[in-house]
Structure formats: C-alpha cells, structure tokens
PDB file of C-alpha atoms and ligand atoms in Angstrom:
ATOM      1  CA  MET I   1       0.000   0.000   0.000  1.00  0.00           C
ATOM      2  CA  SER I   2       2.848   2.401   0.873  1.00  0.00           C
ATOM      3  CA  ASN I   3       4.268   1.598  -2.514  1.00  0.00           C
ATOM      4  CA  THR I   4       1.091   2.804  -4.225  1.00  0.00           C
ATOM      5  CA  THR I   5       1.127   6.016  -2.165  1.00  0.00           C
ATOM      6  CA  ALA I   6       4.747   6.718  -3.106  1.00  0.00           C
ATOM      7  CA  GLN I   7       3.921   6.175  -6.736  1.00  0.00           C
ATOM      8  CA  SER I   8       0.928   8.483  -6.727  1.00  0.00           C
ATOM      9  CA  GLU I   9       2.967  11.180  -4.911  1.00  0.00           C
ATOM     10  CA  PHE I  10       5.634  10.837  -7.575  1.00  0.00           C
ATOM     11  CA  GLU I  11       3.046  11.153 -10.323  1.00  0.00           C
ATOM     12  CA  ALA I  12       1.513  14.184  -8.656  1.00  0.00           C
ATOM     13  CA  ALA I  13       4.924  15.866  -8.411  1.00  0.00           C
ATOM     14  CA  PHE I  14       5.637  14.955 -12.016  1.00  0.00           C
ATOM     15  CA  HIS I  15       2.490  16.597 -13.298  1.00  0.00           C
ATOM     16  CA  LYS I  16       2.775  19.664 -11.056  1.00  0.00           C
ATOM     17  CA  VAL I  17       3.185  22.903 -12.930  1.00  0.00           C
ATOM     18  CA  ALA I  18       6.799  24.148 -12.749  1.00  0.00           C
ATOM     19  CA  GLU I  19       7.519  26.716 -10.100  1.00  0.00           C
ATOM     20  CA  ARG I  20       8.449  30.263 -10.989  1.00  0.00           C
ATOM     21  CA  HIS I  21      12.189  29.903 -10.334  1.00  0.00           C
ATOM     22  CA  GLU I  22      12.280  26.781 -12.535  1.00  0.00           C
ATOM     23  CA  CYS I  23      10.668  28.700 -15.375  1.00  0.00           C
ATOM     24  CA  VAL I  24      13.207  31.489 -14.956  1.00  0.00           C
ATOM     25  CA  TRP I  25      16.154  29.072 -15.102  1.00  0.00           C
ATOM     26  CA  VAL I  26      14.756  27.260 -18.156  1.00  0.00           C
ATOM     27  CA  PHE I  27      14.272  30.607 -19.862  1.00  0.00           C
ATOM     28  CA  ILE I  28      17.846  31.727 -19.029  1.00  0.00           C
ATOM     29  CA  SER I  29      19.315  28.423 -20.326  1.00  0.00           C
ATOM     30  CA  MET I  30      17.334  28.673 -23.561  1.00  0.00           C
ATOM     31  CA  LEU I  31      18.438  32.284 -23.982  1.00  0.00           C
ATOM     32  CA  LEU I  32      22.119  31.343 -23.493  1.00  0.00           C
ATOM     33  CA  LEU I  33      21.813  28.423 -25.955  1.00  0.00           C
ATOM     34  CA  SER I  34      20.182  30.709 -28.528  1.00  0.00           C
ATOM     35  CA  LEU I  35      22.951  33.280 -28.119  1.00  0.00           C
ATOM     36  CA  LEU I  36      25.533  30.495 -28.523  1.00  0.00           C
ATOM     37  CA  LEU I  37      23.834  29.311 -31.738  1.00  0.00           C
ATOM     38  CA  ILE I  38      23.618  32.834 -33.183  1.00  0.00           C
ATOM     39  CA  GLY I  39      27.234  33.553 -32.216  1.00  0.00           C
ATOM     40  CA  THR I  40      28.468  30.284 -33.764  1.00  0.00           C
ATOM     41  CA  LEU I  41      26.593  30.902 -37.026  1.00  0.00           C
ATOM     42  CA  PHE I  42      27.936  34.464 -37.085  1.00  0.00           C
ATOM     43  CA  PHE I  43      31.565  33.359 -36.801  1.00  0.00           C
ATOM     44  CA  VAL I  44      31.129  30.433 -39.254  1.00  0.00           C
ATOM     45  CA  VAL I  45      29.740  32.825 -41.874  1.00  0.00           C
ATOM     46  CA  LEU I  46      32.501  35.304 -41.044  1.00  0.00           C
ATOM     47  CA  ASP I  47      35.171  32.628 -41.570  1.00  0.00           C
ATOM     48  CA  TYR I  48      33.760  30.623 -44.484  1.00  0.00           C
ATOM     49  CA  GLY I  49      31.169  32.877 -46.092  1.00  0.00           C
ATOM     50  CA  VAL I  50      27.788  31.646 -47.226  1.00  0.00           C
ATOM     51  CA  VAL I  51      28.134  28.740 -49.666  1.00  0.00           C
ATOM     52  CA  VAL I  52      25.083  28.694 -51.902  1.00  0.00           C
ATOM     53  CA  LYS I  53      26.411  26.657 -54.828  1.00  0.00           C
ATOM     54  CA  THR I  54      28.490  23.492 -54.738  1.00  0.00           C
ATOM     55  CA  ASP I  55      27.894  22.222 -58.315  1.00  0.00           C
ATOM     56  CA  GLY I  56      31.053  20.920 -59.897  1.00  0.00           C
ATOM     57  CA  TYR I  57      32.468  20.240 -56.488  1.00  0.00           C
ATOM     58  CA  ASN I  58      30.025  17.433 -55.856  1.00  0.00           C
ATOM     59  CA  THR I  59      30.088  14.096 -57.659  1.00  0.00           C
ATOM     60  CA  ASN I  60      27.461  11.418 -58.111  1.00  0.00           C
ATOM     61  CA  PRO I  61      28.982   8.124 -56.903  1.00  0.00           C
ATOM     62  CA  ALA I  62      26.682   6.130 -59.222  1.00  0.00           C
ATOM     63  CA  THR I  63      27.996   7.774 -62.398  1.00  0.00           C
ATOM     64  CA  VAL I  64      31.327   9.294 -61.368  1.00  0.00           C
ATOM     65  CA  GLY I  65      33.344   6.465 -62.941  1.00  0.00           C
ATOM     66  CA  THR I  66      31.730   6.815 -66.371  1.00  0.00           C
ATOM     67  CA  THR I  67      31.347  10.579 -66.719  1.00  0.00           C
ATOM     68  CA  ALA I  68      33.698  13.556 -66.943  1.00  0.00           C
ATOM     69  CA  PRO I  69      35.930  14.563 -65.318  1.00  0.00           C
ATOM     70  CA  PHE I  70      36.707  11.396 -63.314  1.00  0.00           C
ATOM     71  CA  ALA I  71      36.212   9.037 -66.292  1.00  0.00           C
ATOM     72  CA  ASP I  72      39.156  10.808 -67.943  1.00  0.00           C
ATOM     73  CA  THR I  73      42.263   9.169 -66.520  1.00  0.00           C
ATOM     74  CA  ALA I  74      44.806  11.355 -68.338  1.00  0.00           C
ATOM     75  CA  LEU I  75      47.251  13.710 -66.704  1.00  0.00           C
ATOM     76  CA  VAL I  76      46.195  17.175 -67.862  1.00  0.00           C
ATOM     77  CA  ARG I  77      48.642  20.042 -68.319  1.00  0.00           C
ATOM     78  CA  THR I  78      47.212  23.077 -66.510  1.00  0.00           C
ATOM     79  CA  GLY I  79      50.101  25.514 -66.821  1.00  0.00           C
ATOM     80  CA  PRO I  80      53.870  25.829 -67.032  1.00  0.00           C
ATOM     81  CA  ASN I  81      55.162  22.829 -65.077  1.00  0.00           C
ATOM     82  CA  ALA I  82      51.713  22.174 -63.568  1.00  0.00           C
ATOM     83  CA  TYR I  83      49.402  19.223 -64.114  1.00  0.00           C
ATOM     84  CA  SER I  84      46.189  17.828 -62.714  1.00  0.00           C
ATOM     85  CA  VAL I  85      44.664  14.383 -62.566  1.00  0.00           C
ATOM     86  CA  HIS I  86      41.338  13.027 -61.347  1.00  0.00           C
ATOM     87  CA  MET I  87      41.913  10.111 -58.982  1.00  0.00           C
ATOM     88  CA  LEU I  88      38.968   7.786 -58.389  1.00  0.00           C
ATOM     89  CA  ALA I  89      38.843   5.376 -55.471  1.00  0.00           C
ATOM     90  CA  HIS I  90      36.628   2.316 -55.678  1.00  0.00           C
ATOM     91  CA  CYS I  91      36.509  -1.107 -54.036  1.00  0.00           C
ATOM     92  CA  TRP I  92      39.381  -1.948 -54.198  1.00  0.00           C
ATOM     93  CA  ALA I  93      41.559  -0.064 -56.616  1.00  0.00           C
ATOM     94  CA  TRP I  94      42.741   3.374 -57.695  1.00  0.00           C
ATOM     95  CA  THR I  95      42.111   4.797 -61.145  1.00  0.00           C
ATOM     96  CA  PRO I  96      44.343   5.755 -62.895  1.00  0.00           C
ATOM     97  CA  SER I  97      47.089   3.368 -61.826  1.00  0.00           C
ATOM     98  CA  PRO I  98      49.929   3.199 -62.678  1.00  0.00           C
ATOM     99  CA  LEU I  99      50.053   6.938 -63.163  1.00  0.00           C
ATOM    100  CA  HIS I 100      53.074   8.569 -64.795  1.00  0.00           C
ATOM    101  CA  VAL I 101      53.917  12.099 -63.641  1.00  0.00           C
ATOM    102  CA  PRO I 102      56.959  14.249 -64.410  1.00  0.00           C
ATOM    103  CA  GLN I 103      59.525  14.948 -61.710  1.00  0.00           C
ATOM    104  CA  GLY I 104      59.641  18.520 -60.369  1.00  0.00           C
ATOM    105  CA  ALA I 105      56.143  19.528 -61.580  1.00  0.00           C
ATOM    106  CA  ALA I 106      53.227  20.594 -59.403  1.00  0.00           C
ATOM    107  CA  ILE I 107      50.638  17.811 -59.609  1.00  0.00           C
ATOM    108  CA  THR I 108      47.129  18.524 -58.373  1.00  0.00           C
ATOM    109  CA  PHE I 109      45.152  15.435 -57.468  1.00  0.00           C
ATOM    110  CA  TYR I 110      41.361  15.695 -57.408  1.00  0.00           C
ATOM    111  CA  VAL I 111      40.109  12.800 -55.325  1.00  0.00           C
ATOM    112  CA  THR I 112      36.702  11.224 -54.878  1.00  0.00           C
ATOM    113  CA  SER I 113      35.165   7.791 -54.304  1.00  0.00           C
ATOM    114  CA  ALA I 114      32.665   5.757 -56.317  1.00  0.00           C
ATOM    115  CA  ASP I 115      31.366   3.791 -53.343  1.00  0.00           C
ATOM    116  CA  VAL I 116      32.557   3.989 -49.727  1.00  0.00           C
ATOM    117  CA  LEU I 117      35.118   6.056 -47.827  1.00  0.00           C
ATOM    118  CA  HIS I 118      38.721   5.438 -48.892  1.00  0.00           C
ATOM    119  CA  GLY I 119      41.942   7.172 -47.915  1.00  0.00           C
ATOM    120  CA  PHE I 120      44.311   8.467 -50.626  1.00  0.00           C
ATOM    121  CA  GLN I 121      47.804   8.365 -49.161  1.00  0.00           C
ATOM    122  CA  VAL I 122      51.219   8.281 -50.792  1.00  0.00           C
ATOM    123  CA  PRO I 123      53.808   7.228 -48.193  1.00  0.00           C
ATOM    124  CA  GLY I 124      56.962   9.350 -48.202  1.00  0.00           C
ATOM    125  CA  THR I 125      55.013  12.445 -49.309  1.00  0.00           C
ATOM    126  CA  THR I 126      52.519  14.803 -47.691  1.00  0.00           C
ATOM    127  CA  ILE I 127      49.690  13.425 -49.874  1.00  0.00           C
ATOM    128  CA  ASN I 128      46.835  12.307 -47.642  1.00  0.00           C
ATOM    129  CA  VAL I 129      43.242  13.029 -48.669  1.00  0.00           C
ATOM    130  CA  THR I 130      40.104  11.173 -47.667  1.00  0.00           C
ATOM    131  CA  ALA I 131      38.172   9.964 -50.726  1.00  0.00           C
ATOM    132  CA  VAL I 132      34.553  10.741 -49.892  1.00  0.00           C
ATOM    133  CA  PRO I 133      31.713   9.540 -52.150  1.00  0.00           C
ATOM    134  CA  GLY I 134      29.884  12.589 -53.496  1.00  0.00           C
ATOM    135  CA  ILE I 135      32.598  15.103 -52.661  1.00  0.00           C
ATOM    136  CA  THR I 136      35.847  16.086 -54.361  1.00  0.00           C
ATOM    137  CA  GLY I 137      38.956  16.772 -52.335  1.00  0.00           C
ATOM    138  CA  SER I 138      42.257  18.016 -53.709  1.00  0.00           C
ATOM    139  CA  VAL I 139      45.938  18.159 -52.904  1.00  0.00           C
ATOM    140  CA  THR I 140      48.889  19.556 -54.831  1.00  0.00           C
ATOM    141  CA  TYR I 141      52.316  17.980 -54.571  1.00  0.00           C
ATOM    142  CA  THR I 142      55.649  18.262 -56.356  1.00  0.00           C
ATOM    143  CA  PHE I 143      57.691  15.075 -56.568  1.00  0.00           C
ATOM    144  CA  ALA I 144      61.320  16.126 -56.099  1.00  0.00           C
ATOM    145  CA  HIS I 145      62.695  12.645 -56.794  1.00  0.00           C
ATOM    146  CA  ALA I 146      62.043  10.212 -59.617  1.00  0.00           C
ATOM    147  CA  GLY I 147      60.938   6.693 -58.784  1.00  0.00           C
ATOM    148  CA  THR I 148      57.943   4.531 -57.990  1.00  0.00           C
ATOM    149  CA  TYR I 149      55.573   5.542 -55.230  1.00  0.00           C
ATOM    150  CA  ASN I 150      52.771   3.485 -53.733  1.00  0.00           C
ATOM    151  CA  ILE I 151      49.253   4.765 -53.265  1.00  0.00           C
ATOM    152  CA  ILE I 152      47.773   3.129 -50.202  1.00  0.00           C
ATOM    153  CA  CYS I 153      44.253   3.249 -48.818  1.00  0.00           C
ATOM    154  CA  ASN I 154      44.247   4.429 -45.216  1.00  0.00           C
ATOM    155  CA  GLU I 155      40.522   4.138 -44.483  1.00  0.00           C
ATOM    156  CA  TYR I 156      39.140   0.692 -43.797  1.00  0.00           C
ATOM    157  CA  CYS I 157      36.856  -0.023 -46.765  1.00  0.00           C
ATOM    158  CA  GLY I 158      36.044  -3.712 -46.677  1.00  0.00           C
ATOM    159  CA  ILE I 159      37.523  -7.124 -47.383  1.00  0.00           C
ATOM    160  CA  GLY I 160      39.982  -5.896 -50.049  1.00  0.00           C
ATOM    161  CA  HIS I 161      41.212  -2.854 -48.108  1.00  0.00           C
ATOM    162  CA  GLN I 162      44.761  -4.080 -47.462  1.00  0.00           C
ATOM    163  CA  SER I 163      45.326  -4.891 -51.145  1.00  0.00           C
ATOM    164  CA  MET I 164      44.057  -1.516 -52.399  1.00  0.00           C
ATOM    165  CA  ILE I 165      47.419  -0.349 -53.673  1.00  0.00           C
ATOM    166  CA  GLY I 166      48.138   1.871 -56.675  1.00  0.00           C
ATOM    167  CA  ARG I 167      51.326   3.162 -58.265  1.00  0.00           C
ATOM    168  CA  ILE I 168      52.618   6.583 -59.173  1.00  0.00           C
ATOM    169  CA  ILE I 169      55.702   6.525 -61.380  1.00  0.00           C
ATOM    170  CA  VAL I 170      57.675   9.760 -61.310  1.00  0.00           C
ATOM    171  CA  ASP I 171      59.595  10.018 -64.576  1.00  0.00           C
ATOM    172  CA  PRO I 172      62.984  11.715 -64.355  1.00  0.00           C
ATOM    173  CA  GLU I 173      63.268  15.281 -65.590  1.00  0.00           C
ATOM    174  CA  ARG I 174      64.696  15.389 -69.091  1.00  0.00           C
ATOM    175  CA  ARG I 175      67.877  17.426 -69.187  1.00  0.00           C
ATOM    176  CA  THR I 176      68.968  18.386 -72.695  1.00  0.00           C
TER     177      THR I 176
HETATM  178 CU1  CUA D 201      39.970   1.598 -49.856  1.00  0.00          CU
HETATM  179 CU2  CUA D 201      40.610   0.955 -47.695  1.00  0.00          CU
END
C-alpha cells in the first residue's frame, strides 16, 4: 500500500506545474543556448562565407566512374610545369594506376570515391586526402625525386582494403 502512495505522490509531483524559479532558469538556459547558436553561425559565416552553390564540387557516386571529369584518366597540363589528374577510389583499386607524372612539376590530385570512404595516401610524401563519395577533395604535390611511389588506402573499406594499392611513377626530368 505504501508503494502505491509513493507512486501516486511521484506522479503528482511529475504533473505539477513548474515553479516560478524553474521557469526562470529554463528561460535563461534557452536564452544562453540561442545566443551560442547565433554567435556560432555568425563566426562560421565570417570565416567561411555563405556557400550557396556546390555544383562541380560534388560528384554522383553512381555515375562518377563513367562521366567527366573522373572518367578521364589522363594527366592534364594546366600551366607551365603544372598538371592535374582526377583520382577515383573504388573497391578496391585506384584509377588511374599506374600513373606517370613528371619529376619537379606541381601535380594537383582531385580525389573522390565511387562507393565507400577510402583514404588516398602516398607514403613518403605529404599526400593524404580522404576519398569521400559525393565530394571532391584536392591536394597539390611536387615530386622532387624520380621513382615509384605506392598509393595506399588508409581508411578501412572492406575485405579488399589491405590490397588496395596503386602506383605513381615519377619520370625523371629530361635534361637536354
Ligand atoms: Cu579503400 Cu581501404
């Protein structure tokens, strides 16, 4: 019987209208949270601006492998001693691979994924970009030394993850 009384007292307290000081504290907390939200948005916009258009930056994982620009596996000359290439990650390989690049030139890699998260890393360099389906990331690197470099995947992406290795071959600078 005492159990039933305790329960009904609890229920009564639960349904009681909040006291004035409780209302005041809830109001103050909500006000502080709102100010925090407004302040955060203010500084984000201040730092990054308002992004209203991301076309061209986004990719469609379903078609990215068969449409431009990621279907084109060629190294493209973008300026004096500068090149770019679109690097596509998919389970479980890199395209294009092997990739030939000239020594001493600035190579910009645009990286995305056709399926799940992969990690585009070239050991011995500062190249390390996450390949995110739907989004293009980029990194620019100049290979100072000729030779063969491995591309490894540094995000676990399934059963073939550890064998997801590509090659970048840096051809020696021609001196004439
Ligand atoms: Cu691709 Cu791990």
